[in-house]
Amino acid sequence: MAERADDRLVRLLGLVAYLDGAGPVRLDELAGRFGVTARQVREDVDALWVSGTPGYMPDDLIDFDAYSLDEGLVHLTRARGMTRPLRLGTREAVALVAALRAMHASRPVQADPGRAAVVGSALAKLTAATGEAASAVDVRLAGDGDPEVLAAVSSALADARRLRIRYVNAADVASERDVDPVRLLTQDERTYLVAWCHRAAGRRTFRVDRILAARVLDERTESHDIDPDVDVTASVLADGGAGAPVATLVLASPARWVAEEVPAESVRDLPDGSFEVRLRVTNPAWLRRLLLSNAPDVRSVAPPEVAADVAAAARAGLAAYGEPARPAETADA
Amino acid sequence: MPPSPSVPPAERLLNLVIALVNTSVAMTKQQVRVGVAGYGDAPSTEAFERMFERDKDTLRSLGIPIVTVDAGGHSDEVGYRIDNDAYALPPVDLTPAELGVVALAAQLWSDKTLRTDISRAMTKLRAAGAGEAAGDAVAGITPRVRAAGDAYGPLLEAISERRVVSFRYRAANTGQEMTRHVEPWRIAARGGGWYFAGFDRDRQAPRVFRLSRITGRVRVTGAARAFEIPDVDVDAMLGERVGAERTAVLAVVPERAQAVRARAKEVVPVVGPSEHTGRTGRTDGRDVLEVPFRSRSAFADELAAYADAVVVLAPGDLRGEVLHRLRAAARLGEADRG
């Protein structure tokens, strides 16, 4: 896709402001700094070279030292007054400051005083440079997770040490496992630990609020060839992929968040304001929990086995509460 | 050297900026059309006018404001110029570790619009001479916020300019769609959802709207500076902090509901059969936990999901909410309900 004109303009002006008074700078260094290829920087230089003030006589144009350029060095010799770096626009300031504020307040950052200090000072400097416009957007990340667990995970990540965690899964089964932490991912409302699990011999994603205990071990982490960039919601719900069975739910409007927050195969609005959502379910325990939590807004469930399974769990629950009373179980009442 | 025809837009914009920064007083539109490389391409006066207006908007959104000045002299035409001081970034002296933090913050957004905005901010900071980024301070941390969607751009514009927005909105409780007219105050992301708070002109009251329930486009309407933005407590408006922390007493089957146990203040293991039985339900062979909570409905959602593994002994309203869910779930096995 062709680059947007405004993005390129920002870089063209940025190059001139940066190069002004900088002396000769290597082409590949510029490319690294501005996050583009060396070839793109070369094209930018060519564009700058023919730009300037009306008239466009040689003295009107931005100029570079041609001999340096032959040696891969960019040396600006005339800036035509474009020496001041651009201030941040409102939208840019908002995107930057809101992100830093959210990070600063997040548990993984607050769990480590050194980390919190660095984020705090970056935030203070940028807020001073951008002014107050940035308060238009206010983002808060997950607040979950035991501080002691987060502190252990943080220090294991920083020191590249193995962790022993006690973890409870969606089916409420707890187990102990040794993991090599790769990444602490805060995505929306939850924090996840992406790690190599030695018990499963593969990459696993753990919800931090379900890690009951974590201890840093002496062993160093091994390097594993795994992709740390993971779509957590998808991996938690749909590890089984396309072969998993599909469940179809009709939900009343107040449960609309299900359609908004769960990766669904399809969502269809119905005339009365309710809606039908089709989910590919690889984890029956997860679906049972979802339906129990939201039962008052569930109009129908297909296939019928799923409905029967949920209803059986609910009847067992009601029995535990003693209502409907089952005399055999409350014999001494 | 006359400018060659068909100058790429980025280079036309660049030449406009250079011309308006270097002009002694100001340039008229006609001077821009004739003199600045790229504008000669416009086939008609109308096409030139459109091009120039669009370019002015683009530059303003990039933080490069074009000011209009009275050209003076014999002309009654307005002139245009750019003041260096108006667009310059004050020095931002970031340490390598701080720049590493900023680079990480740039990954926070899943949203394409916000990503564009923040990567442009990074380009500007790098041009201002910020050093090499060092990521050690925040190693292994990846914060991410889901995409806000198409409503974000127009809403932010409306908040910055304090203009009214109108949009079609699907109400959560009824599912009905209505057109709403709102003075937007602030955009907020909480618990995986994007919201905005503002003053609802139809209902004459402050309201919170969920961005994902907006259907169709958000239109920015009316005059700028149409209202004042008050101090907003978005959380209070969303009701998240409403209600103090309370304590629930739960009877939990041993080894079950581990995630709830992890938050318990007090655990009294395995109650004998005679102590708590009767109306409150089974406690025999169960641990009794005291667990703090704030949101009754969120906690009831969580506890109902454990079915028979957790029995709420107190408080009564939480117990009632859980029972309400279980009764509804028990009926799911019967015929479909309308």
CSV table of C-alpha atoms in Angstrom, one decimal, chain A residues 161-163 178-183 193-198 219-224 226:
chain,number,residue,atom,x,y,z
A,161,ARG,CA,14.6,-17.2,35.2
A,162,ARG,CA,12.2,-20.1,35.3
A,163,LEU,CA,9.0,-19.9,37.3
A,178,ASP,CA,7.4,-25.0,35.6
A,179,VAL,CA,7.3,-22.3,32.8
A,180,ASP,CA,9.8,-20.1,31.0
A,181,PRO,CA,8.1,-16.7,30.9
A,182,VAL,CA,8.2,-15.0,27.6
A,183,ARG,CA,5.9,-12.0,28.0
A,193,LEU,CA,1.5,-14.6,31.0
A,194,VAL,CA,2.8,-16.0,27.7
A,195,ALA,CA,5.3,-18.8,28.5
A,196,TRP,CA,6.8,-22.0,27.5
A,197,CYS,CA,5.2,-24.7,29.6
A,198,HIS,CA,7.6,-27.6,30.4
A,219,GLU,CA,17.3,-22.2,36.6
A,220,ARG,CA,17.7,-19.8,33.7
A,221,THR,CA,15.0,-19.9,31.0
A,222,GLU,CA,15.8,-21.8,27.8
A,223,SER,CA,15.3,-20.1,24.5
A,224,HIS,CA,12.2,-21.4,22.7
A,226,ILE,CA,7.8,-19.3,19.9
